[in-house]
Coordinates of C-alpha atoms in Angstrom, one line a residue:
Chain A
M24 CA 0.0 0.0 0.0
L25 CA 1.3 3.4 -0.8
P26 CA 2.2 5.6 2.2
F27 CA -0.7 8.0 2.8
E28 CA 1.2 11.0 1.5
F29 CA 1.6 9.5 -2.0
R30 CA -2.0 8.5 -2.4
N31 CA -4.6 10.5 -4.2
P32 CA -6.8 12.6 -1.8
F33 CA -9.3 12.9 -4.6
Y34 CA -9.7 9.2 -5.0
A35 CA -13.5 9.2 -4.9
Q36 CA -13.8 11.8 -7.7
R37 CA -11.2 9.9 -9.7
V38 CA -13.2 6.7 -9.4
R39 CA -16.4 8.6 -10.5
D40 CA -14.7 10.2 -13.5
S41 CA -13.2 6.9 -14.6
F42 CA -16.5 5.0 -14.1
A43 CA -18.3 7.6 -16.3
L44 CA -15.9 6.7 -19.1
Q45 CA -16.8 3.0 -19.0
G46 CA -19.2 2.7 -21.9
I47 CA -20.3 -0.8 -20.7
M48 CA -21.4 0.4 -17.3
H49 CA -23.8 2.9 -18.9
H50 CA -24.9 0.2 -21.4
M51 CA -25.7 -2.2 -18.5
G52 CA -27.5 0.4 -16.4
A53 CA -24.9 0.0 -13.6
Q54 CA -24.4 2.6 -10.9
L55 CA -21.6 3.4 -8.5
G56 CA -22.6 2.8 -4.9
L57 CA -20.3 3.1 -1.9
V58 CA -16.8 4.5 -2.6
A59 CA -14.3 4.4 0.2
P60 CA -10.6 3.5 0.6
G61 CA -10.2 0.0 -0.6
T62 CA -14.0 -0.4 -1.0
V63 CA -16.3 0.1 -4.0
D64 CA -19.9 -1.2 -4.6
I65 CA -21.7 -1.3 -8.0
E66 CA -25.4 -1.8 -8.3
I67 CA -27.3 -3.1 -11.3
G68 CA -31.0 -3.8 -11.9
W69 CA -32.4 -6.9 -13.7
A70 CA -33.2 -6.3 -17.3
Q71 CA -34.1 -8.6 -20.2
E72 CA -31.1 -7.3 -22.1
L73 CA -28.7 -8.6 -19.5
T74 CA -29.9 -12.2 -19.4
Q75 CA -28.7 -15.6 -20.3
Q76 CA -31.0 -18.2 -21.8
H77 CA -33.0 -18.9 -18.6
G78 CA -33.7 -15.3 -17.8
F79 CA -31.1 -15.0 -15.0
L80 CA -28.4 -12.3 -15.2
H81 CA -25.6 -13.7 -17.4
A82 CA -22.6 -14.8 -15.5
G83 CA -20.6 -12.4 -17.7
V84 CA -22.7 -9.5 -16.5
V85 CA -22.1 -10.4 -12.9
S86 CA -18.3 -10.7 -13.8
T87 CA -18.3 -7.3 -15.5
A88 CA -19.7 -5.5 -12.6
L89 CA -17.6 -7.4 -10.0
D90 CA -14.4 -6.7 -12.1
S91 CA -15.2 -3.0 -12.2
A92 CA -15.9 -3.0 -8.4
C93 CA -12.6 -4.7 -7.7
G94 CA -10.7 -2.5 -10.1
Y95 CA -12.0 0.7 -8.6
A96 CA -11.5 -0.6 -5.1
A97 CA -7.8 -1.1 -6.0
F98 CA -7.8 2.3 -7.8
T99 CA -8.8 4.1 -4.6
L100 CA -5.4 3.2 -3.0
M101 CA -3.2 3.9 -6.1
A102 CA -1.0 7.0 -6.7
S103 CA -2.5 9.9 -8.6
D104 CA -0.5 9.2 -11.8
A105 CA -1.4 5.4 -11.9
E106 CA -3.9 3.7 -14.1
V107 CA -5.4 0.3 -13.1
L108 CA -5.5 -2.8 -15.3
T109 CA -7.0 -6.2 -14.5
I110 CA -4.4 -9.0 -14.8
E111 CA -6.8 -11.9 -14.0
F112 CA -9.9 -12.8 -12.1
K113 CA -11.7 -16.0 -11.2
I114 CA -15.4 -16.2 -10.4
N115 CA -17.4 -18.9 -8.7
L116 CA -21.1 -18.9 -9.3
L117 CA -22.8 -20.1 -6.2
A118 CA -26.5 -19.7 -7.2
P119 CA -28.5 -18.5 -10.3
A120 CA -28.5 -14.7 -10.6
Q121 CA -32.2 -14.3 -9.9
G122 CA -33.4 -11.0 -8.5
E123 CA -34.7 -7.5 -8.9
R124 CA -31.4 -5.8 -8.3
F125 CA -27.8 -6.9 -7.7
R126 CA -25.0 -5.5 -5.6
M127 CA -21.4 -6.2 -6.5
E128 CA -18.9 -5.5 -3.7
G129 CA -15.2 -5.0 -4.5
R130 CA -12.8 -5.0 -1.5
V131 CA -9.0 -4.7 -1.4
L132 CA -7.5 -7.6 0.6
K133 CA -3.8 -6.9 -0.1
P134 CA -2.7 -3.6 -1.6
G135 CA 0.7 -3.2 -3.2
R136 CA 2.7 -0.7 -5.2
T137 CA 2.4 -2.7 -8.4
I138 CA 0.1 -5.6 -7.7
T139 CA -3.2 -5.4 -5.7
F140 CA -5.4 -8.3 -4.8
C141 CA -9.2 -7.8 -4.3
E142 CA -12.1 -10.0 -3.4
G143 CA -15.6 -9.5 -4.8
R144 CA -19.0 -10.6 -3.7
A145 CA -22.2 -10.4 -5.7
Y146 CA -25.6 -10.4 -4.0
A147 CA -29.1 -10.8 -5.5
L148 CA -31.8 -8.7 -3.9
R149 CA -35.4 -9.9 -4.0
G150 CA -38.1 -8.4 -1.8
G151 CA -36.3 -7.7 1.4
D152 CA -33.9 -10.6 1.0
E153 CA -30.4 -10.7 -0.2
K154 CA -28.5 -13.8 -1.3
L155 CA -24.8 -14.4 -2.1
I156 CA -24.7 -15.5 -5.7
A157 CA -21.0 -15.2 -6.7
T158 CA -17.5 -14.6 -5.3
M159 CA -14.5 -13.3 -7.2
G160 CA -10.7 -13.2 -6.6
C161 CA -9.1 -10.5 -8.8
T162 CA -5.5 -9.3 -9.4
L163 CA -5.0 -5.7 -10.5
M164 CA -1.8 -3.9 -11.7
A165 CA -0.9 -0.3 -11.3
V166 CA 0.4 1.1 -14.6
T167 CA 2.2 4.4 -15.0
G168 CA 3.9 6.0 -18.0
R169 CA 2.0 4.0 -20.7
T170 CA 0.4 6.4 -23.1
D171 CA -2.2 3.9 -24.3
V172 CA -3.8 3.6 -20.9
G173 CA -3.4 7.2 -19.8
S174 CA -6.3 9.3 -18.8
Chain B
M2 CA -18.6 -37.7 -22.7
L3 CA -21.9 -39.1 -23.5
P4 CA -22.0 -42.1 -25.8
F5 CA -22.9 -40.9 -29.2
E6 CA -26.4 -42.4 -29.2
F7 CA -27.5 -40.3 -26.1
R8 CA -26.2 -37.1 -27.5
N9 CA -28.4 -34.6 -29.3
P10 CA -28.1 -34.8 -33.1
F11 CA -29.7 -31.4 -33.3
Y12 CA -27.0 -29.8 -31.1
A13 CA -26.3 -27.0 -33.5
Q14 CA -29.9 -25.9 -33.7
R15 CA -30.2 -26.2 -29.9
V16 CA -27.1 -23.9 -29.5
R17 CA -28.6 -21.4 -31.9
D18 CA -32.0 -21.4 -30.1
S19 CA -30.4 -20.9 -26.7
F20 CA -28.1 -18.2 -28.0
A21 CA -31.1 -16.3 -29.3
L22 CA -32.5 -16.3 -25.8
Q23 CA -29.4 -14.6 -24.3
G24 CA -30.5 -11.0 -24.0
I25 CA -26.9 -9.9 -23.3
M26 CA -25.6 -11.4 -26.6
H27 CA -28.0 -9.3 -28.6
H28 CA -27.3 -6.2 -26.4
M29 CA -23.5 -6.6 -27.0
G30 CA -23.9 -7.2 -30.7
A31 CA -22.4 -10.7 -30.4
Q32 CA -22.8 -13.3 -33.1
L33 CA -22.4 -17.0 -33.2
G34 CA -19.6 -18.2 -35.4
L35 CA -18.4 -21.8 -35.8
V36 CA -20.6 -24.4 -34.0
A37 CA -19.3 -28.0 -34.1
P38 CA -19.1 -30.8 -31.5
G39 CA -17.1 -29.4 -28.5
T40 CA -16.4 -26.2 -30.4
V41 CA -18.2 -22.8 -30.5
D42 CA -16.9 -19.4 -31.6
I43 CA -18.5 -16.1 -30.8
E44 CA -17.6 -12.8 -32.6
I45 CA -18.2 -9.3 -31.4
G46 CA -17.3 -5.9 -32.9
W47 CA -15.8 -3.0 -31.0
A48 CA -18.3 -0.4 -29.9
Q49 CA -18.1 2.6 -27.5
E50 CA -20.8 1.0 -25.4
L51 CA -18.7 -2.0 -24.6
T52 CA -15.6 -0.2 -23.4
Q53 CA -13.7 0.3 -20.1
Q54 CA -12.2 3.7 -19.3
H55 CA -9.3 3.6 -21.8
G56 CA -11.5 2.7 -24.8
F57 CA -10.6 -1.0 -24.8
L58 CA -13.2 -3.7 -24.7
H59 CA -14.0 -4.2 -21.0
A60 CA -12.5 -7.3 -19.5
G61 CA -16.1 -8.3 -18.5
V62 CA -17.3 -8.1 -22.1
V63 CA -14.5 -10.4 -23.1
S64 CA -15.4 -12.7 -20.2
T65 CA -19.1 -12.7 -21.1
A66 CA -18.5 -13.8 -24.7
L67 CA -15.9 -16.3 -23.6
D68 CA -18.2 -17.7 -21.0
S69 CA -21.0 -18.2 -23.6
A70 CA -18.5 -19.7 -26.1
C71 CA -17.3 -22.2 -23.5
G72 CA -20.9 -22.9 -22.2
Y73 CA -22.2 -23.6 -25.7
A74 CA -19.1 -25.7 -26.6
A75 CA -20.0 -27.9 -23.6
F76 CA -23.7 -27.8 -24.5
T77 CA -23.0 -29.4 -27.9
L78 CA -21.9 -32.6 -26.1
M79 CA -24.8 -32.8 -23.6
A80 CA -27.9 -34.9 -23.6
S81 CA -31.0 -33.5 -25.2
D82 CA -32.7 -33.0 -21.9
A83 CA -29.8 -31.3 -20.2
E84 CA -29.3 -27.6 -19.5
V85 CA -25.9 -26.1 -19.0
L86 CA -24.8 -23.8 -16.1
T87 CA -21.4 -22.3 -15.5
I88 CA -19.9 -23.3 -12.1
E89 CA -16.8 -21.1 -12.3
F90 CA -14.3 -19.6 -14.7
K91 CA -11.0 -17.9 -14.6
I92 CA -9.7 -15.4 -17.1
N93 CA -6.1 -14.1 -17.7
L94 CA -5.9 -10.9 -19.6
L95 CA -2.7 -11.0 -21.7
A96 CA -3.0 -7.8 -23.6
P97 CA -5.4 -4.8 -23.8
A98 CA -8.5 -5.6 -25.8
Q99 CA -7.8 -3.2 -28.7
G100 CA -9.2 -4.1 -32.1
E101 CA -11.9 -3.7 -34.6
R102 CA -13.4 -7.1 -34.0
F103 CA -12.9 -9.9 -31.5
R104 CA -13.2 -13.7 -31.8
M105 CA -13.8 -15.7 -28.7
E106 CA -13.2 -19.5 -29.0
G107 CA -14.7 -22.0 -26.6
R108 CA -13.3 -25.6 -26.7
V109 CA -14.2 -28.7 -24.6
L110 CA -11.0 -30.1 -23.1
K111 CA -12.6 -32.7 -20.9
P112 CA -16.3 -33.6 -21.3
G113 CA -18.2 -35.5 -18.7
R114 CA -21.7 -36.6 -17.8
T115 CA -22.1 -34.0 -15.0
I116 CA -18.9 -31.8 -15.2
T117 CA -17.3 -30.5 -18.4
F118 CA -14.1 -28.5 -18.5
C119 CA -13.5 -26.0 -21.4
E120 CA -10.8 -23.7 -22.4
G121 CA -11.4 -20.3 -24.1
R122 CA -9.2 -18.0 -26.1
A123 CA -10.0 -14.5 -27.1
Y124 CA -8.4 -12.8 -30.2
A125 CA -8.4 -9.1 -31.2
L126 CA -8.5 -8.6 -35.0
R127 CA -7.0 -5.4 -36.4
G128 CA -6.3 -4.9 -40.1
G129 CA -5.2 -8.4 -41.2
D130 CA -3.6 -9.2 -37.8
E131 CA -5.0 -11.2 -34.9
K132 CA -3.6 -11.2 -31.4
L133 CA -4.3 -13.4 -28.4
I134 CA -5.6 -11.2 -25.7
A135 CA -7.1 -13.5 -23.1
T136 CA -7.4 -17.1 -22.0
M137 CA -10.1 -18.8 -19.9
G138 CA -10.6 -22.0 -18.0
C139 CA -14.2 -22.7 -17.4
T140 CA -16.1 -25.5 -15.6
L141 CA -19.7 -26.2 -16.7
M142 CA -22.4 -28.5 -15.2
A143 CA -25.1 -30.4 -17.0
V144 CA -28.4 -29.9 -15.1
T145 CA -31.5 -32.0 -15.6
G146 CA -34.9 -31.9 -13.9
R147 CA -34.6 -28.4 -12.5
T148 CA -37.7 -26.5 -13.5
D149 CA -36.0 -23.1 -13.0
V150 CA -33.4 -23.8 -15.7
G151 CA -35.6 -25.8 -18.1
S152 CA -36.1 -24.7 -21.6
Chain C
M20 CA -26.5 -28.6 2.1
L21 CA -27.8 -32.0 3.1
P22 CA -30.7 -32.0 5.6
F23 CA -29.3 -32.7 9.0
E24 CA -30.8 -36.2 9.1
F25 CA -28.8 -37.4 6.1
R26 CA -25.5 -36.0 7.3
N27 CA -22.8 -38.0 9.0
P28 CA -22.9 -37.6 12.8
F29 CA -19.4 -39.1 12.9
Y30 CA -18.1 -36.4 10.6
A31 CA -15.1 -35.6 12.7
Q32 CA -13.9 -39.2 13.0
R33 CA -14.4 -39.6 9.3
V34 CA -12.2 -36.6 8.6
R35 CA -9.5 -37.9 11.0
D36 CA -9.6 -41.4 9.4
S37 CA -9.3 -40.0 5.9
F38 CA -6.6 -37.5 6.8
A39 CA -4.5 -40.4 8.3
L40 CA -4.7 -42.0 4.8
Q41 CA -3.2 -39.0 3.0
G42 CA 0.5 -40.0 2.7
I43 CA 1.4 -36.5 1.7
M44 CA 0.1 -35.0 5.0
H45 CA 2.4 -37.2 7.0
H46 CA 5.3 -36.6 4.6
M47 CA 4.9 -32.8 5.1
G48 CA 4.5 -33.0 8.8
A49 CA 1.0 -31.5 8.6
Q50 CA -1.5 -31.9 11.4
L51 CA -5.2 -31.6 11.7
G52 CA -6.4 -28.7 13.9
L53 CA -10.0 -27.5 14.3
V54 CA -12.6 -29.8 12.8
A55 CA -16.2 -28.6 13.0
P56 CA -19.2 -28.5 10.5
G57 CA -18.0 -26.7 7.4
T58 CA -14.7 -25.9 9.1
V59 CA -11.2 -27.5 9.1
D60 CA -7.8 -26.2 9.9
I61 CA -4.5 -27.8 9.1
E62 CA -1.2 -26.7 10.6
I63 CA 2.3 -27.3 9.3
G64 CA 5.8 -26.3 10.5
W65 CA 8.5 -24.8 8.5
A66 CA 11.1 -27.3 7.3
Q67 CA 13.9 -27.2 4.8
E68 CA 12.3 -30.1 2.9
L69 CA 9.2 -28.0 2.2
T70 CA 10.9 -24.9 0.7
Q71 CA 11.3 -23.2 -2.7
Q72 CA 14.6 -21.7 -3.8
H73 CA 14.5 -18.7 -1.4
G74 CA 13.8 -20.8 1.7
F75 CA 10.1 -19.9 1.9
L76 CA 7.5 -22.6 2.0
H77 CA 6.8 -23.6 -1.6
A78 CA 3.5 -22.2 -3.0
G79 CA 2.6 -25.8 -3.8
V80 CA 3.0 -26.9 -0.2
V81 CA 0.7 -24.0 0.9
S82 CA -1.7 -25.2 -1.8
T83 CA -1.6 -28.8 -0.7
A84 CA -2.5 -28.0 2.9
L85 CA -5.2 -25.5 1.8
D86 CA -6.7 -28.0 -0.6
S87 CA -6.9 -30.6 2.1
A88 CA -8.4 -28.1 4.6
C89 CA -11.0 -27.1 2.0
G90 CA -11.7 -30.7 1.0
Y91 CA -12.2 -31.8 4.5
A92 CA -14.3 -28.8 5.4
A93 CA -16.7 -29.8 2.5
F94 CA -16.5 -33.5 3.7
T95 CA -17.9 -32.6 7.1
L96 CA -21.2 -31.7 5.5
M97 CA -21.4 -34.7 3.1
A98 CA -23.5 -37.8 3.4
S99 CA -21.9 -40.8 5.1
D100 CA -21.6 -42.7 1.8
A101 CA -20.0 -39.9 -0.2
E102 CA -16.3 -39.4 -1.0
V103 CA -14.9 -35.9 -1.8
L104 CA -12.9 -34.9 -4.9
T105 CA -11.4 -31.5 -5.8
I106 CA -12.6 -30.2 -9.1
E107 CA -10.5 -27.1 -9.2
F108 CA -8.9 -24.5 -7.0
K109 CA -7.3 -21.1 -7.4
I110 CA -4.7 -19.6 -5.1
N111 CA -3.5 -16.1 -4.8
L112 CA -0.2 -15.7 -3.0
L113 CA -0.2 -12.4 -1.1
A114 CA 3.1 -12.5 0.6
P115 CA 6.2 -14.9 0.8
A116 CA 5.5 -17.9 3.0
Q117 CA 8.0 -16.9 5.7
G118 CA 7.3 -18.2 9.2
E119 CA 7.9 -20.8 11.9
R120 CA 4.5 -22.3 11.5
F121 CA 1.6 -22.0 9.1
R122 CA -2.2 -22.4 9.6
M123 CA -4.4 -23.2 6.7
E124 CA -8.1 -22.6 7.2
G125 CA -10.8 -24.3 5.0
R126 CA -14.3 -23.0 5.2
V127 CA -17.5 -24.0 3.4
L128 CA -19.1 -20.9 1.8
K129 CA -21.8 -22.7 -0.2
P130 CA -22.6 -26.4 0.5
G131 CA -24.5 -28.5 -2.0
R132 CA -25.6 -32.0 -2.6
T133 CA -23.1 -32.4 -5.5
I134 CA -21.0 -29.3 -5.6
T135 CA -19.6 -27.5 -2.6
F136 CA -17.6 -24.2 -2.7
C137 CA -15.0 -23.5 -0.1
E138 CA -12.7 -20.6 0.7
G139 CA -9.2 -21.1 2.3
R140 CA -6.9 -18.7 4.0
A141 CA -3.2 -19.4 4.9
Y142 CA -1.5 -17.6 7.7
A143 CA 2.2 -17.5 8.6
L144 CA 3.0 -17.4 12.3
R145 CA 6.3 -15.7 13.5
G146 CA 6.9 -14.9 17.1
G147 CA 3.5 -13.7 18.3
D148 CA 2.4 -12.4 14.9
E149 CA 0.3 -13.9 12.2
K150 CA 0.1 -12.7 8.6
L151 CA -2.3 -13.6 5.8
I152 CA -0.1 -15.1 3.0
A153 CA -2.6 -16.8 0.6
T154 CA -6.2 -17.1 -0.2
M155 CA -7.9 -20.0 -2.1
G156 CA -11.2 -20.6 -3.8
C157 CA -11.9 -24.3 -4.2
T158 CA -14.7 -26.4 -5.8
L159 CA -15.3 -29.9 -4.4
M160 CA -17.6 -32.6 -5.7
A161 CA -19.4 -35.3 -3.7
V162 CA -18.9 -38.7 -5.3
T163 CA -20.9 -41.8 -4.5
G164 CA -20.9 -45.3 -6.1
R165 CA -17.4 -45.1 -7.7
T166 CA -15.3 -48.0 -6.7
D167 CA -12.0 -46.3 -7.4
V168 CA -12.6 -43.6 -4.8
G169 CA -14.4 -45.7 -2.2
S170 CA -13.1 -45.9 1.3
Chain D
M13 CA 9.6 -10.7 -23.5
L14 CA 13.0 -9.3 -23.0
P15 CA 15.0 -8.6 -26.1
F16 CA 17.4 -11.4 -26.7
E17 CA 20.5 -9.4 -25.6
F18 CA 19.2 -8.8 -22.1
R19 CA 18.2 -12.4 -21.5
N20 CA 20.4 -14.9 -19.6
P21 CA 22.4 -17.1 -22.0
F22 CA 22.9 -19.5 -19.1
Y23 CA 19.2 -19.9 -18.4
A24 CA 19.3 -23.7 -18.3
Q25 CA 22.1 -23.8 -15.7
R26 CA 20.3 -21.1 -13.7
V27 CA 17.1 -23.2 -13.7
R28 CA 19.0 -26.3 -12.6
D29 CA 20.8 -24.4 -9.8
S30 CA 17.5 -22.9 -8.5
F31 CA 15.7 -26.3 -8.8
A32 CA 18.4 -27.9 -6.7
L33 CA 17.6 -25.3 -3.9
Q34 CA 13.9 -26.3 -3.8
G35 CA 13.8 -28.6 -0.8
I36 CA 10.3 -29.8 -1.7
M37 CA 11.4 -31.1 -5.2
H38 CA 13.9 -33.4 -3.6
H39 CA 11.4 -34.4 -0.9
M40 CA 8.9 -35.4 -3.5
G41 CA 11.4 -37.2 -5.7
A42 CA 10.8 -34.7 -8.6
Q43 CA 13.2 -34.4 -11.4
L44 CA 13.8 -31.7 -14.1
G45 CA 13.1 -32.9 -17.6
L46 CA 13.1 -30.7 -20.7
V47 CA 14.5 -27.2 -20.2
A48 CA 14.3 -24.9 -23.2
P49 CA 13.3 -21.2 -23.7
G50 CA 9.8 -20.8 -22.3
T51 CA 9.5 -24.6 -21.7
V52 CA 10.2 -26.7 -18.6
D53 CA 9.0 -30.2 -17.8
I54 CA 9.2 -31.9 -14.3
E55 CA 8.7 -35.6 -13.8
I56 CA 7.7 -37.4 -10.6
G57 CA 7.0 -41.0 -9.7
W58 CA 4.1 -42.3 -7.8
A59 CA 4.9 -42.9 -4.1
Q60 CA 2.7 -43.7 -1.1
E61 CA 4.1 -40.6 0.6
L62 CA 2.6 -38.4 -2.1
T63 CA -1.0 -39.7 -2.0
Q64 CA -4.4 -38.5 -0.9
Q65 CA -6.9 -40.8 0.8
H66 CA -7.7 -43.0 -2.2
G67 CA -4.1 -43.6 -3.2
F68 CA -4.0 -41.1 -6.1
L69 CA -1.3 -38.4 -6.2
H70 CA -2.6 -35.6 -4.0
A71 CA -3.9 -32.6 -6.1
G72 CA -1.5 -30.5 -4.1
V73 CA 1.5 -32.5 -5.3
V74 CA 0.3 -32.2 -8.9
S75 CA 0.0 -28.4 -8.2
T76 CA 3.4 -28.2 -6.6
A77 CA 5.2 -29.8 -9.6
L78 CA 3.1 -27.8 -12.1
D79 CA 3.8 -24.5 -10.3
S80 CA 7.5 -25.2 -10.4
A81 CA 7.4 -26.2 -14.1
C82 CA 5.5 -22.9 -14.9
G83 CA 7.8 -20.8 -12.7
Y84 CA 10.9 -22.2 -14.3
A85 CA 9.5 -21.9 -17.8
A86 CA 9.0 -18.2 -17.0
F87 CA 12.4 -18.0 -15.4
T88 CA 14.1 -19.1 -18.7
L89 CA 13.0 -15.9 -20.3
M90 CA 13.9 -13.5 -17.5
A91 CA 16.9 -11.2 -17.1
S92 CA 19.9 -12.5 -15.3
D93 CA 19.4 -10.4 -12.2
A94 CA 15.7 -11.3 -11.8
E95 CA 14.1 -13.7 -9.4
V96 CA 10.7 -15.3 -10.1
L97 CA 7.7 -15.4 -7.8
T98 CA 4.3 -16.9 -8.3
I99 CA 1.4 -14.4 -8.0
E100 CA -1.4 -16.9 -8.5
F101 CA -2.4 -20.1 -10.2
K102 CA -5.5 -22.0 -10.9
I103 CA -5.7 -25.7 -11.5
N104 CA -8.5 -27.8 -12.9
L105 CA -8.3 -31.5 -12.1
L106 CA -9.7 -33.5 -15.0
A107 CA -9.1 -37.0 -13.8
P108 CA -7.8 -38.8 -10.8
A109 CA -4.0 -38.8 -10.7
Q110 CA -3.5 -42.5 -11.1
G111 CA -0.3 -43.7 -12.7
E112 CA 3.2 -45.0 -12.3
R113 CA 4.8 -41.7 -13.3
F114 CA 3.6 -38.1 -14.0
R115 CA 4.9 -35.4 -16.3
M116 CA 4.1 -31.8 -15.6
E117 CA 4.7 -29.4 -18.5
G118 CA 5.1 -25.6 -18.0
R119 CA 4.9 -23.4 -21.0
V120 CA 5.1 -19.6 -21.4
L121 CA 2.1 -18.3 -23.2
K122 CA 2.7 -14.6 -22.8
P123 CA 6.1 -13.4 -21.5
G124 CA 6.6 -9.9 -20.1
R125 CA 9.1 -7.7 -18.4
T126 CA 7.2 -7.8 -15.1
I127 CA 4.4 -10.3 -15.5
T128 CA 4.5 -13.6 -17.4
F129 CA 1.6 -15.9 -18.0
C130 CA 2.2 -19.7 -18.3
E131 CA 0.0 -22.7 -18.9
G132 CA 0.7 -26.1 -17.4
R133 CA -0.5 -29.6 -18.3
A134 CA -0.1 -32.7 -16.1
Y135 CA -0.1 -36.2 -17.6
A136 CA -0.3 -39.6 -15.9
L137 CA 1.8 -42.3 -17.5
R138 CA 0.6 -46.0 -17.1
G139 CA 2.1 -48.8 -19.2
G140 CA 2.5 -47.1 -22.6
D141 CA -0.4 -44.7 -22.2
E142 CA -0.5 -41.2 -21.1
K143 CA -3.6 -39.3 -20.0
L144 CA -4.2 -35.6 -19.4
I145 CA -5.1 -35.2 -15.7
A146 CA -4.8 -31.5 -14.9
T147 CA -4.4 -28.1 -16.5
M148 CA -3.0 -24.9 -14.9
G149 CA -3.0 -21.2 -15.6
C150 CA -0.2 -19.4 -13.7
T151 CA 0.9 -15.8 -13.3
L152 CA 4.5 -15.1 -12.4
M153 CA 6.3 -11.9 -11.5
A154 CA 9.9 -11.0 -12.2
V155 CA 11.4 -9.4 -9.0
T156 CA 14.7 -7.5 -8.9
G157 CA 16.4 -5.7 -6.0
R158 CA 14.6 -7.5 -3.2
T159 CA 17.2 -8.9 -0.8
D160 CA 14.8 -11.5 0.7
V161 CA 14.4 -13.2 -2.7
G162 CA 17.9 -12.8 -4.0
S163 CA 20.0 -15.8 -4.9

């Protein structure tokens, strides 16, 4: 983890600005929820255009929102000149993604100057209930000085 | 792998029918390519609405198409009364998803009556070049007799 | 999760008996710790014969103990005629495995009649400190009626 | 991938020297096989002390040898002052590890200055047959200037 003095005090605004540039988040109707150091939530509502063949949210849609939640959770702890790229993630699908809304939580488990590891959890919300439907492990890299990934 | 006589001779039509029910495939502009036993390709064109913050295809979009390619590759070898569900997948992102079009290949490596393991590869196409950008390992389960995932 | 009446009331003894049959656990000097429903810990001491090239515990040794911890955590919730097999696992190595002793924790996150998903955590113990060094996601399958994996 | 002139012309000797320092390889009776740029094989014979409860090779033993094979495959392409550490790996177990001997193959799929991605395959050898029993995806990092992982 970067010492506090090198981190970006405007991390929340930086996350919001970057999120606004992700065309897919808008296309899926996803919204930023909680943004705090090492912590980002993304919410998404059920829609026919996000489904797999049985009418559940497609596992890829769950993955997309979890990946962004984990990436931005890592981004909150990165230096102000760093960009974030996903190296890899793995998702386990614990239950069909049935619900009215879904909350994807990204949390930093181990921050680092170059490599950050995050865990994600996806919950389906139905009526007043919520149910864990997926869990993700995700490795992110801080990238600086690459013109193709600059802001 | 199921003995030949229990498999579905209409596997290709079954894949096409199921693919047509995946709202997210239509929403992403994805198209079925090659469909053969243990083999399914999905193609997708670059679009602003599929991007992450640097204008590359979002890792989640690559995952979504790879997951469907792997799932349908497994589906081609399943019995005619079985549905397919993804248990887990892992994706390694080898290069930024920059390109005009993308081809996601799903291939069965180890079929089974209950559990099938597939590998996926994603390629970015630019000009006449193609470049490997991601690799997936994906575990699928054949499900029968569950009314919530029935066709 | 199996209804209580179908589960094995002698789960702890069953775990201990099976653990004693794992030649590699003895060969690594690993010991069973906590055994409770959905919960198994395994402990292991540092030894030269378990190292990688820098003198840390080899990532594979951490994986071996975590895989057994997750497998037996799943086994505690399975029927008395079921055997447990690992389908897949993924490990993220968060810090070098430096320590005097190591504790690997396996926990069931989502039990199921056929498929169970577990999470594992590995901790290095040095002096009075403990440090998280690795995290695992692991999918297990309950197998019945196969003579090659019978007890 | 490093330009040729920065790579280590003595890569094979360097792999052999490092392998000899891995206490666990000796403890498991593992031997280096093929060593070529981006390519390392490790062989291991069945032994009671490497088993899980049904007498198969423990999944962790397969993982340990595959992780070393992938790590050394990456190491062959790294600079002469770099050390290699595993960031993460995922293994899918396709069949029980039954056999007289086992060959674990590590192959570089995407080399990089900092991050290298490898794929591994494990084969069981029985009589004249060989059978694919596991597949691994593995991310390695080149580390320089860290005293704790220096040679």
